[in-house]
Structures are given as C-alpha cells and as structure tokens.
mmCIF file of C-alpha atoms in Angstrom:
data_model
loop_
_atom_site.group_PDB
_atom_site.id
_atom_site.type_symbol
_atom_site.label_atom_id
_atom_site.label_comp_id
_atom_site.label_asym_id
_atom_site.label_seq_id
_atom_site.Cartn_x
_atom_site.Cartn_y
_atom_site.Cartn_z
ATOM 1 C CA MET P 1 28.345 26.441 2.912
ATOM 2 C CA ASN P 2 25.809 26.482 0.053
ATOM 3 C CA GLN P 3 22.813 24.461 0.786
ATOM 4 C CA THR P 4 19.446 24.014 -0.980
ATOM 5 C CA ARG P 5 16.495 24.173 1.431
ATOM 6 C CA ALA P 6 12.867 24.615 1.224
ATOM 7 C CA VAL P 7 10.409 26.595 3.504
ATOM 8 C CA LEU P 8 6.759 25.830 3.198
ATOM 9 C CA PHE P 9 4.191 28.090 4.597
ATOM 10 C CA LEU P 10 0.796 26.373 5.843
ATOM 11 C CA PRO P 11 -2.077 28.636 6.676
ATOM 12 C CA ASP P 12 -3.754 27.672 9.812
ATOM 13 C CA GLU P 13 -7.298 28.835 8.790
ATOM 14 C CA ALA P 14 -9.726 26.076 7.586
ATOM 15 C CA SER P 15 -9.481 25.949 3.766
ATOM 16 C CA CYS P 16 -13.049 24.875 3.281
ATOM 17 C CA GLU P 17 -16.169 25.032 5.591
ATOM 18 C CA GLY P 18 -16.503 21.935 7.766
ATOM 19 C CA VAL P 19 -12.848 20.806 6.999
ATOM 20 C CA VAL P 20 -10.312 21.266 9.917
ATOM 21 C CA ARG P 21 -7.415 19.409 8.805
ATOM 22 C CA PRO P 22 -4.721 21.422 6.856
ATOM 23 C CA LEU P 23 -5.131 21.336 3.179
ATOM 24 C CA MET P 24 -1.584 19.952 2.679
ATOM 25 C CA LEU P 25 -2.627 16.963 4.714
ATOM 26 C CA GLN P 26 -5.658 16.081 2.392
ATOM 27 C CA SER P 27 -5.032 13.234 0.181
ATOM 28 C CA VAL P 28 -4.524 13.246 -3.615
ATOM 29 C CA LEU P 29 -4.683 9.778 -4.982
ATOM 30 C CA PHE P 30 -4.116 8.313 -1.565
ATOM 31 C CA CYS P 31 -1.265 10.432 -0.735
ATOM 32 C CA PRO P 32 -1.178 13.638 1.450
ATOM 33 C CA LEU P 33 -0.617 16.688 -0.803
ATOM 34 C CA LEU P 34 2.601 17.472 1.532
ATOM 35 C CA THR P 35 4.150 14.114 0.575
ATOM 36 C CA TRP P 36 3.705 14.980 -3.107
ATOM 37 C CA VAL P 37 5.561 18.121 -2.524
ATOM 38 C CA GLY P 38 8.265 16.552 -0.341
ATOM 39 C CA LYS P 39 8.853 13.909 -2.813
ATOM 40 C CA THR P 40 9.299 16.266 -5.686
ATOM 41 C CA LEU P 41 11.777 18.609 -3.821
ATOM 42 C CA MET P 42 13.839 15.556 -2.469
ATOM 43 C CA ALA P 43 14.058 14.327 -6.200
ATOM 44 C CA ARG P 44 15.863 17.783 -6.725
ATOM 45 C CA SER P 45 18.220 17.006 -3.974
ATOM 46 C CA ILE P 46 16.570 19.131 -1.463
ATOM 47 C CA GLN P 47 17.072 17.346 2.089
ATOM 48 C CA ARG P 48 16.218 20.293 4.653
ATOM 49 C CA PHE P 49 12.684 21.456 5.084
ATOM 50 C CA PHE P 50 11.251 24.114 7.327
ATOM 51 C CA VAL P 51 7.405 23.625 7.479
ATOM 52 C CA VAL P 52 5.726 26.864 9.052
ATOM 53 C CA TRP P 53 3.066 25.565 11.322
ATOM 54 C CA ASP P 54 2.422 27.153 14.589
ATOM 55 C CA LYS P 55 0.100 24.582 16.371
ATOM 56 C CA GLU P 56 1.256 21.345 18.050
ATOM 57 C CA GLU P 57 -1.961 19.561 16.561
ATOM 58 C CA TYR P 58 -0.963 17.717 13.344
ATOM 59 C CA ALA P 59 2.823 18.635 13.706
ATOM 60 C CA ALA P 60 3.911 15.053 13.956
ATOM 61 C CA GLU P 61 1.634 14.166 11.039
ATOM 62 C CA LEU P 62 3.171 16.886 8.898
ATOM 63 C CA ARG P 63 6.727 15.712 9.803
ATOM 64 C CA GLY P 64 5.672 12.043 8.821
ATOM 65 C CA CYS P 65 4.800 13.164 5.261
ATOM 66 C CA PHE P 66 8.632 13.265 4.637
ATOM 67 C CA PRO P 67 10.984 10.147 4.422
ATOM 68 C CA ALA P 68 12.830 9.523 7.609
ATOM 69 C CA GLU P 69 16.177 10.635 6.139
ATOM 70 C CA ALA P 70 14.845 14.108 5.421
ATOM 71 C CA ASP P 71 15.732 16.907 7.948
ATOM 72 C CA VAL P 72 12.263 18.497 8.788
ATOM 73 C CA LEU P 73 11.445 21.097 11.247
ATOM 74 C CA VAL P 74 7.887 21.908 11.961
ATOM 75 C CA SER P 75 7.627 25.160 13.915
ATOM 76 C CA GLY P 76 5.766 28.536 13.836
ATOM 77 C CA SER P 77 8.697 30.132 15.645
ATOM 78 C CA ARG P 78 10.330 33.228 13.932
ATOM 79 C CA GLU P 79 13.495 32.589 15.754
ATOM 80 C CA ALA P 80 13.785 29.114 14.597
ATOM 81 C CA LEU P 81 13.111 30.159 10.975
ATOM 82 C CA MET P 82 15.834 32.737 11.197
ATOM 83 C CA ASP P 83 18.162 30.194 12.454
ATOM 84 C CA PHE P 84 17.117 27.867 9.596
ATOM 85 C CA LEU P 85 18.265 30.626 7.196
ATOM 86 C CA SER P 86 21.433 31.353 9.042
ATOM 87 C CA GLN P 87 23.674 29.506 6.490
ATOM 88 C CA GLU P 88 24.130 30.952 3.053
ATOM 89 C CA GLY P 89 22.644 29.309 -0.063
ATOM 90 C CA GLU P 90 19.526 29.115 -2.139
ATOM 91 C CA VAL P 91 16.123 28.535 -0.446
ATOM 92 C CA GLU P 92 12.876 27.562 -2.212
ATOM 93 C CA VAL P 93 9.934 29.169 -0.858
ATOM 94 C CA PHE P 94 6.211 27.994 -1.011
ATOM 95 C CA PRO P 95 4.087 30.822 0.418
ATOM 96 C CA CYS P 96 0.788 28.865 0.138
ATOM 97 C CA GLU P 97 -0.360 25.231 -0.674
ATOM 98 C CA MET P 98 1.083 23.849 -3.644
ATOM 99 C CA LEU P 99 0.588 20.969 -5.860
ATOM 100 C CA PRO P 100 3.777 19.799 -7.822
ATOM 101 C CA LEU P 101 2.027 19.830 -11.254
ATOM 102 C CA GLN P 102 1.934 22.642 -13.630
ATOM 103 C CA LEU P 103 -1.525 23.057 -15.094
ATOM 104 C CA PRO P 104 -2.628 25.452 -17.872
ATOM 105 C CA GLY P 105 -3.929 28.695 -16.360
ATOM 106 C CA GLY P 106 -2.648 27.760 -12.736
ATOM 107 C CA SER P 107 -1.073 30.203 -10.677
ATOM 108 C CA CYS P 108 2.357 29.516 -9.141
ATOM 109 C CA TYR P 109 3.711 31.748 -6.334
ATOM 110 C CA ALA P 110 6.660 29.716 -5.360
ATOM 111 C CA TYR P 111 10.134 31.144 -5.866
ATOM 112 C CA THR P 112 13.688 30.644 -4.805
ATOM 113 C CA ALA P 113 15.967 33.151 -3.354
ATOM 114 C CA GLN P 114 19.165 33.507 -1.268
ATOM 115 C CA ALA P 115 18.876 32.840 2.511
ATOM 116 C CA SER P 116 20.483 36.203 3.383
ATOM 117 C CA ALA P 117 17.781 37.999 1.317
ATOM 118 C CA LEU P 118 14.891 36.133 2.888
ATOM 119 C CA ARG P 119 16.415 36.775 6.343
ATOM 120 C CA GLU P 120 16.469 40.533 5.709
ATOM 121 C CA SER P 121 13.051 40.857 4.105
ATOM 122 C CA TRP P 122 11.314 38.621 6.765
ATOM 123 C CA ARG P 123 12.998 40.086 9.593
ATOM 124 C CA GLU P 124 11.847 43.542 8.610
ATOM 125 C CA GLY P 125 8.340 42.073 7.827
ATOM 126 C CA SER P 126 8.152 44.121 4.866
ATOM 127 C CA GLY P 127 5.947 41.628 2.853
ATOM 128 C CA GLY P 128 7.197 42.888 -0.255
ATOM 129 C CA ALA P 129 9.236 41.238 -3.130
ATOM 130 C CA VAL P 130 12.448 39.507 -2.023
ATOM 131 C CA PRO P 131 15.457 40.992 -3.641
ATOM 132 C CA GLY P 132 16.988 38.601 -6.349
ATOM 133 C CA ALA P 133 13.953 36.238 -6.139
ATOM 134 C CA ARG P 134 13.308 33.857 -9.214
ATOM 135 C CA GLU P 135 10.023 32.136 -9.840
ATOM 136 C CA LEU P 136 9.836 28.496 -9.701
ATOM 137 C CA THR P 137 8.021 26.439 -12.298
ATOM 138 C CA GLY P 138 6.351 22.948 -12.067
ATOM 139 C CA PHE P 139 3.843 23.917 -9.351
ATOM 140 C CA THR P 140 0.179 25.157 -9.072
ATOM 141 C CA ALA P 141 -1.260 26.939 -6.254
ATOM 142 C CA VAL P 142 -4.037 25.102 -4.334
ATOM 143 C CA TYR P 143 -6.663 27.578 -2.978
ATOM 144 C CA ASP P 144 -9.096 25.128 -1.201
ATOM 145 C CA LEU P 145 -10.412 21.653 -1.112
ATOM 146 C CA PRO P 146 -12.799 21.827 -3.939
ATOM 147 C CA ARG P 147 -9.996 23.242 -6.078
ATOM 148 C CA LEU P 148 -7.784 20.423 -4.986
ATOM 149 C CA ARG P 149 -10.546 17.780 -5.941
ATOM 150 C CA GLU P 150 -10.793 19.465 -9.361
ATOM 151 C CA MET P 151 -7.082 18.843 -9.922
ATOM 152 C CA GLU P 152 -7.041 15.248 -8.770
ATOM 153 C CA LEU P 153 -7.928 13.742 -12.254
ATOM 154 C CA SER P 154 -5.184 15.949 -13.747
ATOM 155 C CA CYS P 155 -2.824 14.493 -11.221
ATOM 156 C CA ARG P 156 -3.791 10.847 -12.214
ATOM 157 C CA ASP P 157 -3.299 11.711 -15.999
ATOM 158 C CA GLU P 158 0.122 13.146 -15.149
ATOM 159 C CA ILE P 159 1.156 9.987 -13.306
ATOM 160 C CA VAL P 160 0.052 7.791 -16.111
ATOM 161 C CA ARG P 161 2.090 9.790 -18.567
ATOM 162 C CA ARG P 162 5.088 9.549 -16.277
ATOM 163 C CA HIS P 163 4.954 5.732 -16.058
ATOM 164 C CA ALA P 164 4.144 5.473 -19.739
ATOM 165 C CA ALA P 165 7.296 7.151 -20.568
ATOM 166 C CA ALA P 166 9.299 4.892 -18.512
ATOM 167 C CA GLY P 167 8.081 1.982 -20.502
ATOM 168 C CA VAL P 168 4.911 0.781 -18.652
ATOM 169 C CA HIS P 169 1.908 -0.117 -20.613
ATOM 170 C CA ILE P 170 -1.115 1.203 -19.098
ATOM 171 C CA LEU P 171 -4.056 0.149 -21.329
ATOM 172 C CA ASP P 172 -6.632 2.824 -20.229
ATOM 173 C CA GLY P 173 -5.314 5.511 -18.135
ATOM 174 C CA SER P 174 -8.775 6.853 -17.289
ATOM 175 C CA SER P 175 -9.753 3.751 -15.311
ATOM 176 C CA VAL P 176 -6.526 3.281 -13.070
ATOM 177 C CA TYR P 177 -5.493 5.105 -10.054
ATOM 178 C CA ILE P 178 -1.802 5.273 -9.060
ATOM 179 C CA ASP P 179 -0.446 6.842 -5.951
ATOM 180 C CA PRO P 180 2.644 9.083 -6.650
ATOM 181 C CA ARG P 181 4.829 7.062 -4.423
ATOM 182 C CA VAL P 182 4.384 3.881 -6.554
ATOM 183 C CA GLU P 183 7.154 2.472 -8.669
ATOM 184 C CA ILE P 184 6.512 0.211 -11.740
ATOM 185 C CA GLY P 185 9.174 -1.618 -13.801
ATOM 186 C CA ALA P 186 9.482 -1.298 -17.566
ATOM 187 C CA GLY P 187 7.354 -3.949 -19.539
ATOM 188 C CA THR P 188 4.600 -4.189 -16.874
ATOM 189 C CA VAL P 189 1.014 -3.981 -18.148
ATOM 190 C CA VAL P 190 -1.664 -2.150 -15.863
ATOM 191 C CA LEU P 191 -5.108 -3.311 -16.877
ATOM 192 C CA PRO P 192 -8.353 -1.340 -16.205
ATOM 193 C CA GLY P 193 -9.740 -1.066 -12.797
ATOM 194 C CA THR P 194 -6.324 -1.164 -11.073
ATOM 195 C CA ILE P 195 -5.535 0.845 -7.982
ATOM 196 C CA LEU P 196 -1.875 1.008 -6.880
ATOM 197 C CA ARG P 197 -1.293 2.859 -3.691
ATOM 198 C CA GLY P 198 1.257 3.671 -0.726
ATOM 199 C CA GLU P 199 4.872 2.617 -0.818
ATOM 200 C CA THR P 200 4.413 -0.091 -3.525
ATOM 201 C CA THR P 201 6.947 -1.207 -6.022
ATOM 202 C CA ILE P 202 5.934 -3.474 -9.055
ATOM 203 C CA GLY P 203 8.826 -5.328 -10.939
ATOM 204 C CA ARG P 204 9.222 -5.509 -14.619
ATOM 205 C CA ASP P 205 7.121 -7.495 -17.125
ATOM 206 C CA CYS P 206 4.083 -7.837 -14.664
ATOM 207 C CA GLU P 207 0.512 -7.909 -15.427
ATOM 208 C CA ILE P 208 -1.556 -6.125 -12.816
ATOM 209 C CA GLY P 209 -5.346 -6.322 -13.220
ATOM 210 C CA PRO P 210 -8.009 -5.924 -14.240
ATOM 211 C CA ASN P 211 -9.595 -4.975 -11.002
ATOM 212 C CA ALA P 212 -6.687 -5.365 -8.651
ATOM 213 C CA MET P 213 -5.641 -3.250 -5.708
ATOM 214 C CA ILE P 214 -2.266 -3.367 -4.341
ATOM 215 C CA ARG P 215 -1.188 -1.370 -1.119
ATOM 216 C CA ASP P 216 2.164 -0.928 0.402
ATOM 217 C CA CYS P 217 3.685 -4.136 -1.396
ATOM 218 C CA THR P 218 6.739 -5.156 -3.051
ATOM 219 C CA VAL P 219 6.095 -7.339 -6.257
ATOM 220 C CA GLY P 220 8.706 -9.153 -8.083
ATOM 221 C CA ASP P 221 9.343 -9.405 -11.815
ATOM 222 C CA GLY P 222 6.896 -11.524 -14.259
ATOM 223 C CA THR P 223 4.262 -11.533 -11.641
ATOM 224 C CA THR P 224 0.467 -11.620 -12.393
ATOM 225 C CA VAL P 225 -2.198 -10.143 -9.976
ATOM 226 C CA ASN P 226 -5.620 -10.520 -11.412
ATOM 227 C CA ALA P 227 -8.887 -9.397 -9.800
ATOM 228 C CA SER P 228 -7.288 -9.520 -6.311
ATOM 229 C CA GLN P 229 -6.027 -7.432 -3.318
ATOM 230 C CA ALA P 230 -2.752 -7.530 -1.755
ATOM 231 C CA ASN P 231 -1.738 -5.399 1.339
ATOM 232 C CA GLU P 232 1.663 -4.764 3.121
ATOM 233 C CA SER P 233 3.261 -7.750 1.840
ATOM 234 C CA THR P 234 6.293 -9.047 -0.324
ATOM 235 C CA ILE P 235 5.372 -11.105 -3.429
ATOM 236 C CA GLY P 236 8.055 -12.665 -5.313
ATOM 237 C CA SER P 237 8.743 -13.212 -9.047
ATOM 238 C CA ARG P 238 6.722 -15.164 -11.489
ATOM 239 C CA VAL P 239 3.874 -15.610 -9.024
ATOM 240 C CA LYS P 240 0.269 -15.965 -10.128
ATOM 241 C CA VAL P 241 -2.364 -14.241 -7.851
ATOM 242 C CA GLY P 242 -5.928 -14.582 -8.450
ATOM 243 C CA PRO P 243 -8.493 -14.244 -9.658
ATOM 244 C CA PHE P 244 -10.260 -13.265 -6.270
ATOM 245 C CA ALA P 245 -7.427 -13.790 -4.007
ATOM 246 C CA TYR P 246 -6.726 -11.734 -0.830
ATOM 247 C CA ILE P 247 -3.221 -11.213 0.408
ATOM 248 C CA ARG P 248 -3.549 -9.731 3.920
ATOM 249 C CA PRO P 249 -0.689 -7.846 5.653
ATOM 250 C CA GLY P 250 2.569 -9.646 6.890
ATOM 251 C CA CYS P 251 2.990 -12.087 4.025
ATOM 252 C CA VAL P 252 6.348 -12.952 2.523
ATOM 253 C CA ILE P 253 5.337 -14.945 -0.749
ATOM 254 C CA GLY P 254 8.360 -16.455 -2.673
ATOM 255 C CA ASP P 255 8.960 -17.096 -6.309
ATOM 256 C CA ASP P 256 7.113 -19.378 -8.746
ATOM 257 C CA ILE P 257 4.037 -19.733 -6.472
ATOM 258 C CA LYS P 258 0.273 -19.945 -7.302
ATOM 259 C CA VAL P 259 -2.197 -18.210 -4.909
ATOM 260 C CA GLY P 260 -5.425 -19.005 -6.935
ATOM 261 C CA ASP P 261 -9.098 -18.183 -6.790
ATOM 262 C CA PHE P 262 -10.717 -17.546 -3.499
ATOM 263 C CA VAL P 263 -7.499 -18.125 -1.548
ATOM 264 C CA GLU P 264 -6.758 -15.835 1.506
ATOM 265 C CA VAL P 265 -3.083 -15.584 2.956
ATOM 266 C CA LYS P 266 -2.343 -13.729 6.097
ATOM 267 C CA ASN P 267 0.813 -13.272 8.163
ATOM 268 C CA SER P 268 2.499 -16.184 6.533
ATOM 269 C CA VAL P 269 5.704 -17.159 4.799
ATOM 270 C CA ILE P 270 5.199 -19.246 1.654
ATOM 271 C CA GLY P 271 8.152 -20.994 0.092
ATOM 272 C CA ASP P 272 9.140 -21.015 -3.562
ATOM 273 C CA GLY P 273 7.154 -23.290 -6.051
ATOM 274 C CA THR P 274 4.130 -23.890 -3.619
ATOM 275 C CA LYS P 275 0.639 -24.015 -4.990
ATOM 276 C CA ILE P 276 -2.490 -22.943 -3.332
ATOM 277 C CA SER P 277 -4.798 -23.140 -6.025
ATOM 278 C CA HIS P 278 -8.274 -22.450 -4.695
ATOM 279 C CA LEU P 279 -10.682 -22.124 -1.768
ATOM 280 C CA THR P 280 -8.037 -22.108 1.000
ATOM 281 C CA TYR P 281 -7.050 -20.152 4.055
ATOM 282 C CA VAL P 282 -3.369 -19.957 5.124
ATOM 283 C CA GLY P 283 -3.069 -17.914 8.295
ATOM 284 C CA ASP P 284 -0.064 -17.446 10.568
ATOM 285 C CA SER P 285 1.835 -20.307 8.890
ATOM 286 C CA ASP P 286 5.379 -21.118 7.669
ATOM 287 C CA VAL P 287 5.220 -23.042 4.551
ATOM 288 C CA GLY P 288 8.065 -24.798 2.821
ATOM 289 C CA GLN P 289 8.903 -25.071 -0.920
ATOM 290 C CA LYS P 290 7.034 -27.001 -3.455
ATOM 291 C CA VAL P 291 4.046 -27.683 -0.943
ATOM 292 C CA ASN P 292 0.532 -28.392 -2.666
ATOM 293 C CA PHE P 293 -2.553 -27.427 -0.960
ATOM 294 C CA GLY P 294 -5.701 -29.190 -1.966
ATOM 295 C CA CYS P 295 -8.997 -27.234 -2.238
ATOM 296 C CA GLY P 296 -10.705 -26.307 0.873
ATOM 297 C CA THR P 297 -7.718 -26.510 3.357
ATOM 298 C CA VAL P 298 -7.948 -24.263 6.349
ATOM 299 C CA THR P 299 -5.165 -23.447 9.013
ATOM 300 C CA THR P 300 -7.256 -23.127 12.155
ATOM 301 C CA ASN P 301 -4.967 -20.583 13.824
ATOM 302 C CA TYR P 302 -7.125 -18.725 16.311
ATOM 303 C CA ASP P 303 -8.800 -20.334 19.542
ATOM 304 C CA GLY P 304 -10.662 -17.192 20.524
ATOM 305 C CA PHE P 305 -7.789 -15.743 22.525
ATOM 306 C CA LYS P 306 -4.404 -16.257 20.724
ATOM 307 C CA LYS P 307 -3.152 -16.899 17.338
ATOM 308 C CA TYR P 308 -0.951 -20.033 16.743
ATOM 309 C CA ARG P 309 1.304 -20.894 13.781
ATOM 310 C CA CYS P 310 1.386 -23.884 11.504
ATOM 311 C CA THR P 311 4.679 -25.297 10.138
ATOM 312 C CA ILE P 312 4.463 -27.180 6.898
ATOM 313 C CA GLY P 313 7.717 -28.843 5.252
ATOM 314 C CA ASP P 314 9.074 -28.828 1.849
ATOM 315 C CA ARG P 315 7.173 -30.915 -0.702
ATOM 316 C CA ALA P 316 4.281 -31.814 1.690
ATOM 317 C CA PHE P 317 0.979 -32.496 0.134
ATOM 318 C CA ILE P 318 -2.140 -31.277 1.897
ATOM 319 C CA GLY P 319 -5.247 -33.039 0.826
ATOM 320 C CA CYS P 320 -8.404 -31.390 -0.078
ATOM 321 C CA ASN P 321 -10.562 -30.218 2.904
ATOM 322 C CA THR P 322 -7.881 -30.587 5.525
ATOM 323 C CA ASN P 323 -7.895 -28.652 8.738
ATOM 324 C CA LEU P 324 -4.608 -27.890 10.279
ATOM 325 C CA ILE P 325 -5.295 -27.109 14.132
ATOM 326 C CA ALA P 326 -2.487 -24.846 15.081
ATOM 327 C CA PRO P 327 0.154 -25.216 16.406
ATOM 328 C CA VAL P 328 0.895 -28.116 14.387
ATOM 329 C CA THR P 329 3.702 -29.337 12.193
ATOM 330 C CA VAL P 330 3.503 -31.249 8.909
ATOM 331 C CA GLY P 331 6.922 -32.908 8.111
ATOM 332 C CA GLU P 332 8.779 -32.678 4.729
ATOM 333 C CA GLY P 333 7.150 -34.726 2.041
ATOM 334 C CA ALA P 334 4.435 -35.891 4.283
ATOM 335 C CA TYR P 335 0.729 -36.148 3.121
ATOM 336 C CA THR P 336 -2.544 -35.463 4.733
ATOM 337 C CA ALA P 337 -5.726 -37.578 3.549
ATOM 338 C CA ALA P 338 -8.636 -35.548 2.162
ATOM 339 C CA GLY P 339 -11.146 -34.512 4.912
ATOM 340 C CA SER P 340 -8.587 -34.920 7.764
ATOM 341 C CA THR P 341 -8.472 -32.789 10.815
ATOM 342 C CA ILE P 342 -4.861 -32.658 11.802
ATOM 343 C CA THR P 343 -4.299 -32.050 15.651
ATOM 344 C CA ASP P 344 -0.794 -33.857 16.103
ATOM 345 C CA GLU P 345 2.443 -33.599 14.360
ATOM 346 C CA VAL P 346 2.849 -35.397 11.001
ATOM 347 C CA PRO P 347 6.371 -36.973 10.648
ATOM 348 C CA ALA P 348 8.309 -36.453 7.412
ATOM 349 C CA ASP P 349 7.017 -38.809 4.542
ATOM 350 C CA ALA P 350 4.151 -40.014 6.595
ATOM 351 C CA LEU P 351 0.289 -40.220 5.546
ATOM 352 C CA ALA P 352 -1.885 -38.756 8.288
ATOM 353 C CA VAL P 353 -5.401 -39.947 8.188
ATOM 354 C CA ALA P 354 -7.790 -38.249 10.670
ATOM 355 C CA ARG P 355 -11.318 -39.109 9.852
ATOM 356 C CA ALA P 356 -13.978 -41.475 10.794
ATOM 357 C CA ARG P 357 -14.076 -44.850 8.786
ATOM 358 C CA GLN P 358 -17.081 -44.983 6.313
ATOM 359 C CA LYS P 359 -20.087 -46.980 7.393
ATOM 360 C CA ASN P 360 -22.832 -47.816 4.981
ATOM 361 C CA LEU P 361 -26.403 -48.583 6.184
ATOM 362 C CA GLU P 362 -28.038 -50.687 3.553
ATOM 363 C CA GLY P 363 -31.666 -49.580 2.747
ATOM 364 C CA TRP P 364 -31.566 -46.560 5.007
ATOM 365 C CA ALA P 365 -32.551 -44.107 2.276
ATOM 366 C CA ALA P 366 -35.407 -46.164 1.062
ATOM 367 C CA ARG P 367 -36.969 -46.668 4.430
ATOM 368 C CA ARG P 368 -36.681 -42.942 5.091
ATOM 369 C CA ARG P 369 -38.407 -41.984 1.959
ATOM 370 C CA ALA P 370 -41.323 -44.581 2.746
ATOM 371 C CA LEU P 371 -41.566 -43.148 6.228
ATOM 372 C CA HIS P 372 -42.114 -39.475 4.798
ATOM 373 C CA ALA P 373 -44.494 -40.880 2.374
ATOM 374 C CA GLU P 374 -46.760 -42.437 5.173
ATOM 375 C CA LYS P 375 -46.751 -39.134 7.077
ATOM 376 C CA LYS P 376 -48.076 -37.153 3.901
ATOM 377 C CA ASP P 377 -50.979 -39.738 3.639
#
C-alpha cells in the first residue's frame, strides 16, 4: 500500500548557548516551528509522522505540535523507525530543522525517497545519498536560534502575502503579526497594530484593529474589534467590540452585540442583541437576548472562595451603577434602578430598587464652610 509519510530528525544538542529546548519547539510568530512544518505537510495530505527524538523530555510537547488526527510517533528507536518504513511508498525526509518557507539563498536539505531505499540505506548506516531521492522545495534549513529570529520577519511577510492573495485587506503588513494557524475570511480589513495568534478564525468582512489582539478565538462575519483584546472565546457576527474592551476566556458572545469601551467580559454567555456599552464588568453570567447594561454595572461573582453565576433574562434593563450580587437572577423584561445593589431575585417585568432613600439636610454645606473658616482664623 502506497503511503506518503514524513520523517523529521531533531538534533539533541543545544542549537544556541543557553538554550536547552529543541530548536523545533522555538516559537515563530507565536507558533512552534514544528507546528509550522506539520501544518504545511498535512496540507499536502501527509498524515503519518516519525519524529526522531531519543529523550523522553519534550516528547509529549513534540507530539502536541500536530493536530490530534495526525498519526505521530516520537522515538529514537532504530527498530521503530524501520517498522515505520516497512510499508512501501514515498517518504519525505527532513534531516535537520526546517522552516516551511523558501528564502533566497537558503539551503534546503529535505528530500523524498521510497521507503525501501531509505530502509536499505539507513540499515547499513552508509550516510551517503539515498538511491532515487529527489530534493524537496519550499523549505529552508534553520541552523540555530539567531538564524531563526532573522527569518521571522520573512515569515510574517509570507503570511501577509498569503492572506492578501485570499482577499484579506491588510493595510500595513509591516505592523501586523499573524500566527500561521490563523484563518481570515475574504473582505476582512486588518488594521495596523493587530496581533492574531493561536487557533483563531476570523470571518468575512470584519474589521480588526487598530491595536487589537485576538488569541484562540472564533469571530463571525462583519464583526469589528477595535483596540481591544479577546482570548479563548467565540464572538458572533456583526458584533462591535471596543475600543478598550477585554474579552477573557470562556465567553460565548452572540450576534448583533455591543461590547463597548472599558467593558470586561469573562466566562459568560451573552445573548443576541445585548448592549454592554461602557464601564461594565460581566463575569460568570448567563445573559439573555436584547439586554441593556447601564454604565458602571458590576456582576460581583466572587466571595473570596468561590465563583457564582448571575442569570439575566431577555430584554432586562440593568440601570447604571447596579451591583448584581451572585448568585442572583433578574427575570425577563425586569428593570433595576440606577445605583441599586441587587441581592435577591427580581421577578419578570418588575422594577428592583435597592438603595437608600435620599435625605436633604438643609443648610449643612453652609454651616460646614463656616466652621472651617473659623478654624483658619
């Protein structure tokens, strides 16, 4: 049975003085070099990998550089390598650290050969040319960490070119940094100062930036993220985020939502059409559709020992400077009066007022000023 496989050799000596981690685990644009290589090879339908590494240390991390569906063996065993080559078919071989990028003047030692030829050559340990081997293109050898850092900007430029060719408008390619794992839909505009990293997917016709950082997120179509950060969350379509918003891990933010300036959302579900316009913290909460948060709202979800959740029903109106003391539920269509501290359930369509009644002390300010004037004399 013909199979296309890959063998990657990782030298065990340090590539740079003071650096103990394998060079293939060093990050290039937030992504381990080995992940770059694995992603490129899997795009060419290679599913089976043998990583030659004879130490238990870092073995799990090396395996983790590949998607879960990849068949990866990390081992320094010659017998295991011969078994990997026991089935006929082509094998791509990477005898040293490689970057999946063809640079002018860069050396490429990668090649492809039949498994039987590799088996015979490596069993004898001849170290010479493998019969029938053909050079691979599209890779550049990486000798050490300084060389890798020199190549990083070339990697950035190549990623920018790839996205531009797919219909993404990147206004200034020299001022954005995009992880190779990131996917961006056509029609999206990426503005200066943007950092996109991890397993992030951006939809079509979005506007990202300026000065935005998105990590391990899924962002729907037509969404704007302006001068804000989002981490490990799902953001729907036609959402407006920022400026200066912070979406922390564990959030599911629906469609047609506003997460405005100086808003922080953490581990919360936000229903479609909800508006969180400014100066608000929503943590550990389940929020319905078309809820309005007034300025200064806080879900007080932590008592120093445990986190508790708030539940806010559809079309609720949360007045400015409301404190919601979790666990608490605000029913559908309910209102909270501005300045209230809500500790008990608010029934649907009710108004909750939880504040002291105003009391005016006539003449108090004049008497106070007079008293202080006497003290100065």
